[in-house]
Every structure is written in C-alpha cells, then in structure tokens.
GROMACS .gro file of C-alpha atoms in nm:
model
  256
    1UNK     CA    1  -1.233   3.047   2.600
    2UNK     CA    2  -1.019   2.799   2.796
    3UNK     CA    3  -0.756   2.584   2.629
    4UNK     CA    4  -0.954   2.270   2.722
    5UNK     CA    5  -1.264   2.405   2.550
    6UNK     CA    6  -1.065   2.499   2.240
    7UNK     CA    7  -0.905   2.155   2.227
    8UNK     CA    8  -1.248   1.994   2.262
    9UNK     CA    9  -1.388   2.205   1.977
   10UNK     CA   10  -1.092   2.121   1.753
   11UNK     CA   11  -1.142   1.749   1.820
   12UNK     CA   12  -1.513   1.776   1.741
   13UNK     CA   13  -1.438   1.966   1.419
   14UNK     CA   14  -1.182   1.705   1.322
   15UNK     CA   15  -1.446   1.433   1.356
   16UNK     CA   16  -1.718   1.631   1.180
   17UNK     CA   17  -1.558   1.701   0.843
   18UNK     CA   18  -1.726   1.622   0.510
   19UNK     CA   19  -2.041   1.491   0.681
   20UNK     CA   20  -2.355   1.388   0.494
   21UNK     CA   21  -2.627   1.624   0.626
   22UNK     CA   22  -2.904   1.363   0.608
   23UNK     CA   23  -2.705   1.089   0.784
   24UNK     CA   24  -2.683   1.042   1.164
   25UNK     CA   25  -2.402   1.235   1.331
   26UNK     CA   26  -2.237   0.921   1.465
   27UNK     CA   27  -2.176   0.791   1.111
   28UNK     CA   28  -1.974   1.102   1.031
   29UNK     CA   29  -1.765   1.067   1.345
   30UNK     CA   30  -1.712   0.696   1.278
   31UNK     CA   31  -1.604   0.763   0.918
   32UNK     CA   32  -1.359   1.035   1.023
   33UNK     CA   33  -1.214   0.804   1.287
   34UNK     CA   34  -1.169   0.544   1.012
   35UNK     CA   35  -1.000   0.808   0.800
   36UNK     CA   36  -0.764   0.903   1.082
   37UNK     CA   37  -0.692   0.534   1.139
   38UNK     CA   38  -0.608   0.504   0.769
   39UNK     CA   39  -0.369   0.796   0.799
   40UNK     CA   40  -0.188   0.623   1.083
   41UNK     CA   41  -0.173   0.296   0.889
   42UNK     CA   42  -0.045   0.467   0.572
   43UNK     CA   43   0.230   0.625   0.782
   44UNK     CA   44   0.337   0.273   0.874
   45UNK     CA   45   0.247   0.062   0.572
   46UNK     CA   46   0.568   0.084   0.370
   47UNK     CA   47   0.813   0.102   0.660
   48UNK     CA   48   0.832  -0.280   0.704
   49UNK     CA   49   0.889  -0.315   0.328
   50UNK     CA   50   1.162  -0.048   0.329
   51UNK     CA   51   1.328  -0.221   0.623
   52UNK     CA   52   1.304  -0.565   0.463
   53UNK     CA   53   1.465  -0.434   0.143
   54UNK     CA   54   1.741  -0.269   0.345
   55UNK     CA   55   1.801  -0.580   0.556
   56UNK     CA   56   1.814  -0.809   0.250
   57UNK     CA   57   2.002  -0.551   0.041
   58UNK     CA   58   1.768  -0.664  -0.235
   59UNK     CA   59   1.438  -0.584  -0.406
   60UNK     CA   60   1.402  -0.924  -0.572
   61UNK     CA   61   1.043  -1.038  -0.569
   62UNK     CA   62   0.911  -0.681  -0.580
   63UNK     CA   63   0.762  -0.527  -0.894
   64UNK     CA   64   0.923  -0.201  -1.004
   65UNK     CA   65   0.600  -0.122  -1.190
   66UNK     CA   66   0.413  -0.141  -0.859
   67UNK     CA   67   0.656   0.102  -0.698
   68UNK     CA   68   0.650   0.337  -0.998
   69UNK     CA   69   0.270   0.343  -1.022
   70UNK     CA   70   0.249   0.412  -0.648
   71UNK     CA   71   0.479   0.713  -0.657
   72UNK     CA   72   0.341   0.854  -0.983
   73UNK     CA   73  -0.015   0.840  -0.851
   74UNK     CA   74   0.087   1.001  -0.522
   75UNK     CA   75   0.278   1.277  -0.701
   76UNK     CA   76  -0.031   1.357  -0.908
   77UNK     CA   77  -0.256   1.338  -0.603
   78UNK     CA   78  -0.035   1.582  -0.412
   79UNK     CA   79  -0.134   1.873  -0.639
   80UNK     CA   80  -0.501   1.770  -0.649
   81UNK     CA   81  -0.535   1.756  -0.272
   82UNK     CA   82  -0.328   2.061  -0.181
   83UNK     CA   83  -0.440   2.298  -0.459
   84UNK     CA   84  -0.788   2.189  -0.567
   85UNK     CA   85  -0.996   1.943  -0.365
   86UNK     CA   86  -1.177   1.995  -0.038
   87UNK     CA   87  -1.089   1.684   0.157
   88UNK     CA   88  -1.047   1.595   0.527
   89UNK     CA   89  -0.723   1.675   0.706
   90UNK     CA   90  -0.601   1.315   0.700
   91UNK     CA   91  -0.607   1.318   0.319
   92UNK     CA   92  -0.388   1.629   0.317
   93UNK     CA   93  -0.139   1.469   0.553
   94UNK     CA   94  -0.122   1.152   0.344
   95UNK     CA   95  -0.075   1.345   0.022
   96UNK     CA   96   0.257   1.484   0.149
   97UNK     CA   97   0.392   1.187   0.340
   98UNK     CA   98   0.323   0.902   0.098
   99UNK     CA   99   0.522   1.032  -0.202
  100UNK     CA  100   0.829   1.063   0.022
  101UNK     CA  101   0.803   0.703   0.143
  102UNK     CA  102   0.722   0.567  -0.204
  103UNK     CA  103   1.017   0.753  -0.356
  104UNK     CA  104   1.236   0.582  -0.095
  105UNK     CA  105   1.126   0.246  -0.237
  106UNK     CA  106   1.223   0.360  -0.587
  107UNK     CA  107   1.566   0.468  -0.461
  108UNK     CA  108   1.608   0.119  -0.318
  109UNK     CA  109   1.528  -0.027  -0.659
  110UNK     CA  110   1.811   0.182  -0.803
  111UNK     CA  111   2.058   0.086  -0.528
  112UNK     CA  112   1.970  -0.283  -0.489
  113UNK     CA  113   1.835  -0.357  -0.838
  114UNK     CA  114   2.158  -0.510  -0.966
  115UNK     CA  115   1.957  -0.795  -1.118
  116UNK     CA  116   1.835  -0.543  -1.378
  117UNK     CA  117   2.052  -0.452  -1.676
  118UNK     CA  118   2.223  -0.115  -1.615
  119UNK     CA  119   2.120   0.023  -1.953
  120UNK     CA  120   1.759  -0.075  -1.895
  121UNK     CA  121   1.770   0.091  -1.553
  122UNK     CA  122   1.903   0.414  -1.703
  123UNK     CA  123   1.641   0.418  -1.979
  124UNK     CA  124   1.365   0.345  -1.728
  125UNK     CA  125   1.487   0.624  -1.500
  126UNK     CA  126   1.494   0.872  -1.788
  127UNK     CA  127   1.140   0.778  -1.892
  128UNK     CA  128   1.015   0.818  -1.533
  129UNK     CA  129   1.181   1.159  -1.495
  130UNK     CA  130   1.019   1.279  -1.817
  131UNK     CA  131   0.679   1.153  -1.702
  132UNK     CA  132   0.707   1.316  -1.360
  133UNK     CA  133   0.827   1.644  -1.511
  134UNK     CA  134   0.530   1.643  -1.749
  135UNK     CA  135   0.290   1.584  -1.459
  136UNK     CA  136   0.437   1.873  -1.259
  137UNK     CA  137   0.419   2.108  -1.559
  138UNK     CA  138   0.059   2.013  -1.640
  139UNK     CA  139  -0.040   2.064  -1.277
  140UNK     CA  140   0.134   2.397  -1.214
  141UNK     CA  141   0.106   2.557  -1.558
  142UNK     CA  142  -0.211   2.411  -1.709
  143UNK     CA  143  -0.378   2.348  -1.372
  144UNK     CA  144  -0.530   2.018  -1.484
  145UNK     CA  145  -0.586   1.910  -1.125
  146UNK     CA  146  -0.926   1.749  -1.176
  147UNK     CA  147  -0.844   1.578  -1.506
  148UNK     CA  148  -0.507   1.442  -1.400
  149UNK     CA  149  -0.654   1.303  -1.080
  150UNK     CA  150  -0.833   1.045  -1.293
  151UNK     CA  151  -0.489   0.941  -1.414
  152UNK     CA  152  -0.382   0.898  -1.051
  153UNK     CA  153  -0.699   0.704  -0.975
  154UNK     CA  154  -0.634   0.473  -1.271
  155UNK     CA  155  -0.282   0.404  -1.145
  156UNK     CA  156  -0.405   0.333  -0.793
  157UNK     CA  157  -0.669   0.098  -0.929
  158UNK     CA  158  -0.410  -0.115  -1.108
  159UNK     CA  159  -0.099  -0.050  -0.897
  160UNK     CA  160  -0.099  -0.390  -0.725
  161UNK     CA  161  -0.169  -0.590  -1.044
  162UNK     CA  162   0.201  -0.602  -1.147
  163UNK     CA  163   0.292  -0.734  -0.802
  164UNK     CA  164   0.013  -0.993  -0.808
  165UNK     CA  165   0.123  -1.109  -1.154
  166UNK     CA  166   0.490  -1.124  -1.045
  167UNK     CA  167   0.391  -1.333  -0.742
  168UNK     CA  168   0.207  -1.573  -0.972
  169UNK     CA  169   0.506  -1.592  -1.205
  170UNK     CA  170   0.750  -1.659  -0.919
  171UNK     CA  171   0.493  -1.872  -0.732
  172UNK     CA  172   0.607  -1.687  -0.425
  173UNK     CA  173   0.549  -1.367  -0.228
  174UNK     CA  174   0.891  -1.377  -0.060
  175UNK     CA  175   0.980  -1.029  -0.188
  176UNK     CA  176   0.693  -0.867  -0.001
  177UNK     CA  177   0.677  -0.779   0.365
  178UNK     CA  178   0.391  -0.971   0.525
  179UNK     CA  179   0.344  -0.692   0.779
  180UNK     CA  180   0.316  -0.431   0.504
  181UNK     CA  181   0.055  -0.637   0.318
  182UNK     CA  182  -0.148  -0.688   0.637
  183UNK     CA  183  -0.138  -0.317   0.721
  184UNK     CA  184  -0.242  -0.236   0.364
  185UNK     CA  185  -0.547  -0.464   0.386
  186UNK     CA  186  -0.660  -0.305   0.712
  187UNK     CA  187  -0.595   0.042   0.572
  188UNK     CA  188  -0.794  -0.030   0.257
  189UNK     CA  189  -1.085  -0.143   0.474
  190UNK     CA  190  -1.089   0.176   0.683
  191UNK     CA  191  -1.040   0.381   0.366
  192UNK     CA  192  -1.337   0.207   0.204
  193UNK     CA  193  -1.560   0.290   0.500
  194UNK     CA  194  -1.454   0.655   0.527
  195UNK     CA  195  -1.474   0.729   0.154
  196UNK     CA  196  -1.820   0.577   0.119
  197UNK     CA  197  -1.969   0.739   0.429
  198UNK     CA  198  -1.826   1.091   0.395
  199UNK     CA  199  -1.871   1.341   0.112
  200UNK     CA  200  -1.550   1.315  -0.090
  201UNK     CA  201  -1.463   1.365  -0.458
  202UNK     CA  202  -1.598   1.094  -0.690
  203UNK     CA  203  -1.243   1.000  -0.788
  204UNK     CA  204  -1.172   0.880  -0.434
  205UNK     CA  205  -1.485   0.663  -0.424
  206UNK     CA  206  -1.409   0.497  -0.758
  207UNK     CA  207  -1.048   0.440  -0.663
  208UNK     CA  208  -1.117   0.269  -0.332
  209UNK     CA  209  -1.347   0.006  -0.491
  210UNK     CA  210  -1.078  -0.110  -0.734
  211UNK     CA  211  -0.767  -0.064  -0.522
  212UNK     CA  212  -0.912  -0.240  -0.218
  213UNK     CA  213  -1.020  -0.538  -0.430
  214UNK     CA  214  -0.670  -0.591  -0.572
  215UNK     CA  215  -0.515  -0.537  -0.228
  216UNK     CA  216  -0.729  -0.820  -0.091
  217UNK     CA  217  -0.617  -1.048  -0.376
  218UNK     CA  218  -0.256  -0.971  -0.289
  219UNK     CA  219  -0.331  -1.037   0.077
  220UNK     CA  220  -0.481  -1.376  -0.011
  221UNK     CA  221  -0.161  -1.463  -0.201
  222UNK     CA  222   0.053  -1.384   0.103
  223UNK     CA  223  -0.182  -1.568   0.339
  224UNK     CA  224  -0.183  -1.879   0.118
  225UNK     CA  225   0.198  -1.885   0.108
  226UNK     CA  226   0.213  -1.852   0.486
  227UNK     CA  227  -0.027  -2.146   0.522
  228UNK     CA  228   0.172  -2.350   0.270
  229UNK     CA  229   0.499  -2.279   0.450
  230UNK     CA  230   0.340  -2.370   0.783
  231UNK     CA  231   0.220  -2.704   0.642
  232UNK     CA  232   0.565  -2.779   0.498
  233UNK     CA  233   0.725  -2.693   0.831
  234UNK     CA  234   0.487  -2.929   1.011
  235UNK     CA  235   0.556  -3.208   0.761
  236UNK     CA  236   0.932  -3.167   0.797
  237UNK     CA  237   0.901  -3.225   1.172
  238UNK     CA  238   0.676  -3.533   1.141
  239UNK     CA  239   0.816  -3.862   1.280
  240UNK     CA  240   0.968  -4.097   1.020
  241UNK     CA  241   0.923  -4.473   1.073
  242UNK     CA  242   1.171  -4.714   0.913
  243UNK     CA  243   1.222  -5.087   0.927
  244UNK     CA  244   1.560  -5.251   0.978
  245UNK     CA  245   1.631  -5.618   0.920
  246UNK     CA  246   1.565  -5.829   1.230
  247UNK     CA  247   1.470  -5.525   1.441
  248UNK     CA  248   1.147  -5.363   1.551
  249UNK     CA  249   1.024  -5.044   1.390
  250UNK     CA  250   1.225  -4.741   1.498
  251UNK     CA  251   1.101  -4.390   1.495
  252UNK     CA  252   1.334  -4.115   1.392
  253UNK     CA  253   1.238  -3.753   1.421
  254UNK     CA  254   1.359  -3.513   1.158
  255UNK     CA  255   1.559  -3.226   1.299
  256UNK     CA  256   1.504  -2.997   1.002
   0.00000   0.00000   0.00000
C-alpha cells in the first residue's frame, strides 16, 4: 500500500471515530472536524491569559477558584481518558496538554499573588496538594475512574462561576484576557456540536451543556465591558462647546 493511500485511510479513520450508526456519514465527519477544531482552540485558549499575567506581573481580577477547579478537573479527567474511556483522539490529546497549561496559571497565582496573605496562600496550597494526592491515589489504587469523572464534570460545570461572580463584584473583567474568553466561547460551541453528535460518555454530554452556558455568560460580561469602554472612549473625544463673555461659542476638542 502506498504512503498516500495509508495517509488517506488514516485521515478517514480520524474523521470517522465514535460515529452514530444510524446517522448520515457526513454528520460524523463534521462532528470530528469540530472536535479537532476544539483541540486546536484548547491548545491556544489559555496562552493569551498566561501572557497577560506575565506581562502585567499580576493575577488581580482572576479567580483562584476558577484556576483551581480547572486544573483539578483536568487532573481527574486525565486518568479517565487515558485508562478507562473510549474517546476520540482529540480528547486524549487535550487530556494531557490542558493540565500542564492550567498548572502554569496556578504557578502564576503563587508568583504574582502578592495581594493574598502569605499564610492563606500556604494553607490553600497545602489543601490543594492533599486533594490532588487523594485524587491520584483513588484513581491508581482504587481505580474509581468512572465515579471520579462525575467529580470532574461537576467542577467543569461550575468552574467559571467564581470568575463570573468576581467580575460582578469588581464590576470589571480587566483581569481576563479578551482573546482567551473569545477562544473559549468558540471552543465551547465546537465542543457542544461534537459531543452531541458523536457517541461519547454521558459525562461529557452533561458537562458541555453546563460549562458552555456559563462560558457564554462570561463572554457576555467581557463583551459588555468592551462596549462600555468603547462608548466612554467616544464620549471623551466628543467636542465640548463653551461660552465666553462677549465672544461667540468656541468648540474645544478633548485630547484625552
């Protein structure tokens, strides 16, 4: 068999994973393309946020609970995907890559989180280490892959809530990367399509309904702030008309 034929067969197999037998073939290919698109987006999604934190040397405006829930869920999912579930290739790739990137965010919280009390940071770190150690032990020793995945799903369903609440409290989304939020919204959309068209574990289907909904709420927050800032910028550049004694009206333009 020629290398071109083998490559063609591999591509076809990649786009024909987890198909529903009673659905048209094109729906399976479309869903797998969506899944591969999601994989690409998840490779990129946190990079703008990591860069923004590094550039600002700060994590102010970001919720540490959001970052912790993200990593904890991904750590749990890693064992489920690699040792238990039958899922498409893109899910396996994501399950390895995402915990690394999400742990990077947590490291940034430790380095740049000087607005947190040091004692509180140390206690929080100890609690997280105990939790993660317990998860690893339960996965490798007790092999609770299926049961613990519901824990991961629960975390993913609520992961963005702390960030949404913090944004409401601060009345700002300045801590978040707009690019990261936009990528997340697109990724949740492609994830929603792939998980509902293909045959995947029930946990994935339940998770995507909740997590995508909260992601859209977060996206609306960021979009509203962008619109508000744009309006304020327009107002600050509007001509100002003043009257001076014995003179005609003069128009001054703000330079702000």
